Tab-separated table of C-alpha atoms in Angstrom:
chain	number	residue	atom	x	y	z
A	245	UNK	CA	-0.495	-0.110	0.375
A	246	UNK	CA	1.779	3.359	-0.673
A	247	UNK	CA	2.153	5.473	1.708
A	248	UNK	CA	0.408	8.624	1.511
A	249	UNK	CA	-3.095	5.730	1.247
A	250	UNK	CA	-1.809	4.143	3.960
A	251	UNK	CA	-1.645	7.362	6.807
A	252	UNK	CA	-5.547	8.539	4.939
A	253	UNK	CA	-6.466	4.871	5.413
A	254	UNK	CA	-5.282	4.052	8.941
A	255	UNK	CA	-8.291	5.061	11.930
A	256	UNK	CA	-8.343	3.748	14.728
A	257	UNK	CA	-10.731	0.663	14.766
A	258	UNK	CA	-12.895	-0.195	18.051
A	259	UNK	CA	-14.771	-2.683	17.223
A	260	UNK	CA	-14.184	-6.965	16.874
A	261	UNK	CA	-11.706	-8.673	15.372
A	262	UNK	CA	-11.728	-12.132	12.903
A	263	UNK	CA	-10.488	-14.567	14.327
A	264	UNK	CA	-7.773	-15.627	11.677
A	265	UNK	CA	-3.976	-15.311	13.019
A	266	UNK	CA	-1.781	-12.823	12.462
A	267	UNK	CA	1.210	-15.064	11.218
A	268	UNK	CA	4.749	-14.496	12.920
A	269	UNK	CA	6.036	-12.803	9.853
A	270	UNK	CA	3.669	-9.784	9.788
A	271	UNK	CA	4.240	-9.212	13.722
A	272	UNK	CA	7.811	-8.991	13.128
A	273	UNK	CA	7.489	-6.798	9.774
A	274	UNK	CA	5.285	-4.259	12.205
A	275	UNK	CA	7.773	-4.767	15.168
A	276	UNK	CA	10.739	-3.793	12.372
A	277	UNK	CA	8.480	-0.932	11.287
A	278	UNK	CA	8.141	0.631	15.214
A	279	UNK	CA	11.589	0.452	15.988
A	280	UNK	CA	12.128	1.860	12.670
A	281	UNK	CA	11.181	5.331	13.370
A	282	UNK	CA	13.333	7.887	15.041
A	283	UNK	CA	13.935	8.458	18.663
A	284	UNK	CA	15.966	11.809	20.262
A	285	UNK	CA	19.819	11.319	20.033
A	286	UNK	CA	19.100	7.860	18.320
A	287	UNK	CA	18.581	6.445	22.121
A	288	UNK	CA	16.166	3.943	21.052
A	289	UNK	CA	14.035	4.317	24.195
A	290	UNK	CA	10.915	2.177	22.865
A	291	UNK	CA	10.922	-1.434	23.210
A	292	UNK	CA	8.475	-4.158	21.849
A	293	UNK	CA	6.562	-7.282	23.178
A	294	UNK	CA	4.593	-8.967	20.459
A	295	UNK	CA	1.736	-11.229	22.906
A	296	UNK	CA	-0.068	-14.187	19.722
A	297	UNK	CA	-0.084	-16.947	22.619
A	298	UNK	CA	-3.479	-17.682	23.266
A	299	UNK	CA	-3.070	-17.972	26.872
A	300	UNK	CA	-0.710	-14.860	27.215
A	301	UNK	CA	-3.414	-13.118	25.615
A	302	UNK	CA	-5.771	-13.824	27.901
A	303	UNK	CA	-3.856	-12.962	31.178
A	304	UNK	CA	-3.568	-9.786	29.749
A	305	UNK	CA	-6.958	-9.410	28.535
A	306	UNK	CA	-7.984	-10.506	31.918
A	307	UNK	CA	-6.763	-7.158	33.235
A	308	UNK	CA	-7.424	-5.373	30.648
A	309	UNK	CA	-11.213	-5.836	30.168
A	310	UNK	CA	-11.732	-4.839	27.062
A	311	UNK	CA	-14.506	-7.357	25.301
A	312	UNK	CA	-13.376	-5.709	21.536
A	313	UNK	CA	-9.898	-6.092	22.379
A	314	UNK	CA	-10.308	-10.271	23.814
A	315	UNK	CA	-11.234	-11.232	20.509
A	316	UNK	CA	-7.621	-9.834	18.210
A	317	UNK	CA	-5.683	-13.358	17.816
A	318	UNK	CA	-2.146	-10.836	18.533
A	319	UNK	CA	-1.531	-7.501	20.099
A	320	UNK	CA	2.126	-5.586	20.266
A	321	UNK	CA	2.809	-3.615	23.488
A	322	UNK	CA	4.791	-1.085	24.266
A	323	UNK	CA	7.711	-0.436	26.487
A	324	UNK	CA	9.342	3.168	27.290
A	325	UNK	CA	12.589	4.271	29.158
A	326	UNK	CA	12.718	7.903	30.362
A	327	UNK	CA	16.576	7.580	28.988
A	328	UNK	CA	18.357	11.232	29.030
A	329	UNK	CA	18.935	11.748	25.428
A	330	UNK	CA	20.512	14.977	26.458
A	331	UNK	CA	21.309	17.689	28.928
A	332	UNK	CA	18.719	16.716	31.495
A	333	UNK	CA	16.059	16.653	28.963
A	334	UNK	CA	15.353	13.166	27.969
A	335	UNK	CA	12.719	12.958	24.510
A	336	UNK	CA	10.956	9.191	25.380
A	337	UNK	CA	6.878	10.158	24.852
A	338	UNK	CA	8.393	11.660	21.744
A	339	UNK	CA	10.612	8.402	20.548
A	340	UNK	CA	7.445	6.008	21.697
A	341	UNK	CA	4.994	8.364	19.791
A	342	UNK	CA	7.022	7.826	16.335
A	343	UNK	CA	7.351	3.880	17.072
A	344	UNK	CA	3.443	3.321	16.931
A	345	UNK	CA	2.429	5.769	14.899
A	346	UNK	CA	4.808	3.925	12.194
A	347	UNK	CA	3.806	0.081	13.251
A	348	UNK	CA	-0.129	2.262	12.742
A	349	UNK	CA	0.350	2.742	9.539
A	350	UNK	CA	2.384	-0.861	9.032
A	351	UNK	CA	-0.504	-3.039	10.256
A	352	UNK	CA	-3.145	-1.049	8.389
A	353	UNK	CA	-0.506	-1.435	4.980
A	354	UNK	CA	-0.417	-5.122	5.842
A	355	UNK	CA	-4.180	-5.500	5.408
A	356	UNK	CA	-5.294	-5.576	9.192
A	357	UNK	CA	-6.492	-2.849	11.903
A	358	UNK	CA	-5.446	-1.519	15.337
A	359	UNK	CA	-5.510	1.082	17.975
A	360	UNK	CA	-3.885	3.109	20.313
A	361	UNK	CA	-4.413	2.316	23.802
A	362	UNK	CA	-2.598	3.972	25.962
A	363	UNK	CA	-4.511	6.483	28.641
A	364	UNK	CA	-6.536	3.431	29.254
A	365	UNK	CA	-3.559	1.355	30.929
A	366	UNK	CA	-1.578	4.672	32.071
A	367	UNK	CA	-4.296	5.710	34.246
A	368	UNK	CA	-3.970	6.147	38.035
A	369	UNK	CA	-5.170	2.265	38.133
A	370	UNK	CA	-1.775	0.889	36.480
A	371	UNK	CA	-3.196	-1.560	34.377
A	372	UNK	CA	-0.136	-1.159	31.929
A	373	UNK	CA	1.843	-2.239	35.110
A	374	UNK	CA	0.289	-5.291	35.314
A	375	UNK	CA	0.529	-6.258	31.949
A	376	UNK	CA	4.315	-5.593	32.537
A	377	UNK	CA	4.144	-7.542	35.234
A	378	UNK	CA	2.680	-10.882	33.531
A	379	UNK	CA	5.128	-10.543	30.439
A	380	UNK	CA	8.124	-10.227	33.595
A	381	UNK	CA	9.268	-6.441	32.176
A	382	UNK	CA	11.118	-5.187	35.203
A	383	UNK	CA	10.355	-1.858	36.950
A	384	UNK	CA	12.495	0.498	34.609
A	385	UNK	CA	10.354	-0.287	31.690
A	386	UNK	CA	6.724	1.449	31.714
A	387	UNK	CA	4.026	-1.286	29.698
A	388	UNK	CA	2.673	3.088	28.027
A	389	UNK	CA	0.468	1.082	25.270
A	390	UNK	CA	-0.787	-1.706	23.683
A	391	UNK	CA	-2.331	-3.008	20.023
A	392	UNK	CA	-4.848	-5.184	19.078
A	393	UNK	CA	-3.827	-6.767	16.017
A	394	UNK	CA	-5.751	-8.734	13.689
A	395	UNK	CA	-8.037	-8.217	10.323
A	396	UNK	CA	-11.476	-6.508	11.032
A	397	UNK	CA	-14.887	-8.613	11.968
A	398	UNK	CA	-16.636	-4.712	11.276
A	399	UNK	CA	-16.817	-1.902	9.217
A	400	UNK	CA	-14.611	0.559	10.066
A	401	UNK	CA	-15.677	4.405	10.559
A	402	UNK	CA	-13.441	7.399	10.687
A	403	UNK	CA	-13.833	9.904	13.007
A	404	UNK	CA	-14.797	13.559	11.825
A	405	UNK	CA	-11.477	15.870	11.320
A	406	UNK	CA	-11.366	19.942	10.874
A	407	UNK	CA	-11.357	21.142	7.638
A	408	UNK	CA	-7.700	21.951	7.027
A	409	UNK	CA	-7.728	25.304	7.101
A	410	UNK	CA	-8.280	25.254	10.328
A	411	UNK	CA	-4.890	23.589	11.226
A	412	UNK	CA	-2.802	23.955	8.709
A	413	UNK	CA	-1.316	28.062	7.400
A	414	UNK	CA	1.479	29.341	4.304
A	415	UNK	CA	3.699	31.411	6.537
A	416	UNK	CA	2.275	33.088	8.989
A	417	UNK	CA	-0.095	32.279	11.597
A	418	UNK	CA	-3.874	31.905	10.365
A	419	UNK	CA	-3.168	33.582	6.827
B	113	UNK	CA	5.969	4.666	-2.382
B	114	UNK	CA	4.607	1.519	-0.508
B	115	UNK	CA	4.460	1.989	3.918
B	116	UNK	CA	6.904	-0.050	4.419
B	117	UNK	CA	9.607	1.142	2.348
B	118	UNK	CA	8.443	4.582	3.032
B	119	UNK	CA	9.485	3.434	7.200
B	120	UNK	CA	12.893	2.116	6.218
B	121	UNK	CA	14.073	4.438	3.957
B	122	UNK	CA	12.757	7.514	6.435
B	123	UNK	CA	16.026	8.976	8.342
B	124	UNK	CA	17.238	11.972	10.237
B	125	UNK	CA	19.699	14.065	6.921
B	126	UNK	CA	21.244	16.539	8.611
B	127	UNK	CA	22.646	17.369	4.964
B	128	UNK	CA	22.469	21.015	2.464
B	129	UNK	CA	19.313	20.733	0.086
B	130	UNK	CA	18.882	21.594	-4.066
B	131	UNK	CA	17.280	24.891	-4.253
B	132	UNK	CA	14.497	22.998	-6.277
B	133	UNK	CA	11.849	23.854	-4.882
B	134	UNK	CA	8.892	22.555	-2.604
B	135	UNK	CA	5.510	22.822	-4.700
B	136	UNK	CA	2.307	23.613	-2.813
B	137	UNK	CA	0.617	20.744	-3.293
B	138	UNK	CA	3.131	18.642	-2.369
B	139	UNK	CA	3.355	21.062	1.274
B	140	UNK	CA	0.013	20.168	1.549
B	141	UNK	CA	-0.052	16.855	0.844
B	142	UNK	CA	2.811	16.384	3.322
B	143	UNK	CA	0.114	18.689	5.726
B	144	UNK	CA	-2.122	16.746	5.171
B	145	UNK	CA	-0.246	13.607	6.630
B	146	UNK	CA	0.139	15.204	9.398
B	147	UNK	CA	-3.042	16.283	10.250
B	148	UNK	CA	-4.486	13.399	9.438
B	149	UNK	CA	-2.139	11.063	12.541
B	150	UNK	CA	-4.155	10.091	15.608
B	151	UNK	CA	-5.089	12.426	18.481
B	152	UNK	CA	-5.896	11.138	22.510
B	153	UNK	CA	-9.427	12.282	22.512
B	154	UNK	CA	-9.665	13.270	18.927
B	155	UNK	CA	-8.598	16.414	20.349
B	156	UNK	CA	-6.600	17.477	17.545
B	157	UNK	CA	-4.273	19.503	19.283
B	158	UNK	CA	-1.571	19.666	16.032
B	159	UNK	CA	-1.397	22.967	13.906
B	160	UNK	CA	1.024	23.266	10.704
B	161	UNK	CA	2.687	25.876	9.361
B	162	UNK	CA	4.308	25.574	5.909
B	163	UNK	CA	6.438	28.225	4.999
B	164	UNK	CA	7.709	28.605	1.109
B	165	UNK	CA	8.362	32.141	1.279
B	166	UNK	CA	11.683	33.466	1.262
B	167	UNK	CA	12.001	36.130	3.087
B	168	UNK	CA	10.024	34.869	6.102
B	169	UNK	CA	11.846	31.789	5.575
B	170	UNK	CA	15.638	33.717	6.285
B	171	UNK	CA	13.897	35.320	9.821
B	172	UNK	CA	13.308	32.364	10.677
B	173	UNK	CA	16.645	30.500	9.012
B	174	UNK	CA	18.003	34.112	11.408
B	175	UNK	CA	17.054	32.962	14.269
B	176	UNK	CA	18.025	29.371	14.233
B	177	UNK	CA	21.058	29.624	12.692
B	178	UNK	CA	21.570	26.413	10.827
B	179	UNK	CA	23.713	26.694	7.686
B	180	UNK	CA	22.489	23.579	6.707
B	181	UNK	CA	18.798	24.277	7.196
B	182	UNK	CA	19.315	27.647	5.923
B	183	UNK	CA	19.608	26.318	2.398
B	184	UNK	CA	15.854	24.411	2.259
B	185	UNK	CA	13.666	25.696	-0.005
B	186	UNK	CA	10.410	24.602	2.121
B	187	UNK	CA	9.933	24.659	6.356
B	188	UNK	CA	6.767	22.810	7.917
B	189	UNK	CA	6.522	24.300	11.334
B	190	UNK	CA	5.013	22.630	14.182
B	191	UNK	CA	2.275	24.151	16.573
B	192	UNK	CA	0.587	22.088	19.682
B	193	UNK	CA	-2.070	23.116	23.026
B	194	UNK	CA	-1.626	21.514	26.163
B	195	UNK	CA	-5.112	20.393	25.241
B	196	UNK	CA	-7.319	18.348	27.829
B	197	UNK	CA	-7.995	14.936	26.757
B	198	UNK	CA	-10.066	13.691	30.087
B	199	UNK	CA	-9.717	13.457	34.103
B	200	UNK	CA	-6.641	16.373	33.864
B	201	UNK	CA	-4.202	14.328	31.110
B	202	UNK	CA	-2.930	15.993	27.483
B	203	UNK	CA	-1.904	14.293	25.274
B	204	UNK	CA	-0.454	16.760	22.994
B	205	UNK	CA	2.703	15.229	22.998
B	206	UNK	CA	2.007	11.975	21.203
B	207	UNK	CA	-0.132	14.006	18.598
B	208	UNK	CA	1.956	16.277	17.659
B	209	UNK	CA	4.679	13.263	17.336
B	210	UNK	CA	2.388	10.457	15.622
B	211	UNK	CA	1.706	14.115	13.300
B	212	UNK	CA	5.622	14.582	12.130
B	213	UNK	CA	6.208	10.812	12.042
B	214	UNK	CA	3.146	11.242	8.899
B	215	UNK	CA	4.902	13.865	7.729
B	216	UNK	CA	8.098	12.686	7.633
B	217	UNK	CA	6.775	9.598	6.161
B	218	UNK	CA	4.695	11.699	3.549
B	219	UNK	CA	8.373	13.801	2.611
B	220	UNK	CA	9.763	10.534	1.767
B	221	UNK	CA	7.187	8.865	-0.068
B	222	UNK	CA	7.242	12.389	-2.388
B	223	UNK	CA	11.681	12.207	-2.631
B	224	UNK	CA	12.446	15.030	-0.458
B	225	UNK	CA	14.213	14.415	2.876
B	226	UNK	CA	13.259	16.595	6.084
B	227	UNK	CA	14.481	15.488	9.835
B	228	UNK	CA	13.203	15.933	12.839
B	229	UNK	CA	13.982	19.451	14.739
B	230	UNK	CA	12.918	19.340	18.176
B	231	UNK	CA	15.201	19.921	20.891
B	232	UNK	CA	17.340	22.695	19.547
B	233	UNK	CA	14.132	24.978	19.369
B	234	UNK	CA	12.482	24.223	22.940
B	235	UNK	CA	15.605	24.492	24.707
B	236	UNK	CA	16.144	27.621	27.464
B	237	UNK	CA	16.833	29.866	24.695
B	238	UNK	CA	13.265	29.798	23.677
B	239	UNK	CA	14.097	29.414	19.920
B	240	UNK	CA	10.430	28.075	19.076
B	241	UNK	CA	8.746	31.527	20.800
B	242	UNK	CA	11.075	33.436	18.603
B	243	UNK	CA	10.435	32.288	15.736
B	244	UNK	CA	6.526	31.994	16.469
B	245	UNK	CA	6.436	35.140	17.209
B	246	UNK	CA	8.456	35.784	13.898
B	247	UNK	CA	5.150	33.724	12.575
B	248	UNK	CA	2.798	35.420	14.822
B	249	UNK	CA	1.465	33.100	16.534
B	250	UNK	CA	-0.024	33.552	19.505
B	251	UNK	CA	0.962	32.551	23.160
B	252	UNK	CA	-1.637	29.355	23.499
B	253	UNK	CA	0.510	27.667	20.958
B	254	UNK	CA	3.663	26.424	21.854
B	255	UNK	CA	6.497	25.957	18.931
B	256	UNK	CA	7.669	22.790	19.384
B	257	UNK	CA	9.022	21.349	16.433
B	258	UNK	CA	10.501	22.557	12.376
B	259	UNK	CA	10.815	20.055	9.545
B	260	UNK	CA	12.833	21.426	6.869
B	261	UNK	CA	11.330	20.179	3.003
B	262	UNK	CA	13.647	19.861	-0.051
B	263	UNK	CA	15.199	17.514	-2.647
B	264	UNK	CA	18.584	16.421	-0.848
B	265	UNK	CA	22.149	17.752	-2.022
B	266	UNK	CA	23.931	14.813	-0.859
B	267	UNK	CA	24.193	11.273	-0.236
B	268	UNK	CA	21.425	10.426	2.562
B	269	UNK	CA	23.239	7.624	5.993
B	270	UNK	CA	21.284	5.786	8.590
B	271	UNK	CA	22.021	5.440	11.560
B	272	UNK	CA	23.296	2.456	14.164
B	273	UNK	CA	20.791	0.532	15.352
B	274	UNK	CA	20.889	-1.750	17.942
B	275	UNK	CA	18.985	-5.391	17.024
B	276	UNK	CA	15.855	-6.093	16.788
B	277	UNK	CA	16.233	-9.128	18.997
B	278	UNK	CA	17.756	-6.816	21.964
B	279	UNK	CA	14.059	-4.654	20.425
B	280	UNK	CA	11.739	-6.798	20.198
B	281	UNK	CA	10.138	-9.523	21.911
B	282	UNK	CA	7.593	-12.523	21.745
B	283	UNK	CA	5.539	-13.578	24.546
B	284	UNK	CA	7.505	-12.073	27.212
B	285	UNK	CA	10.270	-9.646	28.088
B	286	UNK	CA	13.519	-10.613	26.891
B	287	UNK	CA	12.135	-13.920	25.272
């Protein structure tokens, strides 16, 4: 799929998935896309765990508790480390966000659907930490996001966005 | 260009640019790619200003002060608003990072090169605020990043990254 098409076709799919398995080579391609994203000072602060073992998926879904996510045959969990790039600054949020965006596009490009679930697991109930414990992730890695991966079982919807002219201009603000 | 190819071909180009102009329709396509990125609770916290007017570019480069960037025939400036998505949380860094990643890929897909310049303008010397003032950007928008856009005048280099197995695993940490 063309890159501009993938960018336009990508949407946040929150419906159920078909039971069709996602081959390992596709999960690898999606993770490679994530790891290919830039990172501040090339610190590579993002790591990934793909989950396709039904037992592990069941355990993760036990703490996530979202019925549509339970139908996904695979999931990619995103881990982040707050590594300093320079002068006491870390760009780890930017790093993992760029990695996630690449993975969303690769997922769509390979014919699957996904959704960026972050706030749902990084809230005060710390679902992300519970997921990390299930996967044996040490405390210096934060579980910041998960992406269900699979073939959509329902039509894909697009959210309404503001018109171009309300968010983009030339040579000056609101010009 | 295929989406997976664009993801692999994208790199941080810090060399000089050819004087070839970037047509408006290409700048629009790149900005549309940025605006197509997801945002937390669809708050659309990212806005963009493309600059292709040589006088405005000269003024911006007067505060940026990077000789290779001065050769770029166009630039896209990224503005962010710290809008609350829910429960007092904003996802504006994630939002603009996803938008930037989309724009990096669209830029490469259209045959240009670019680089994510963020830390250079958001440090204590507040270059981003000076750029914002030149463009008439109000105080509730932060100038968080700029992307020079143009045809590379030198070969493109790729940074060395850790091997897949050091950053990605299946069904458990370092498995």
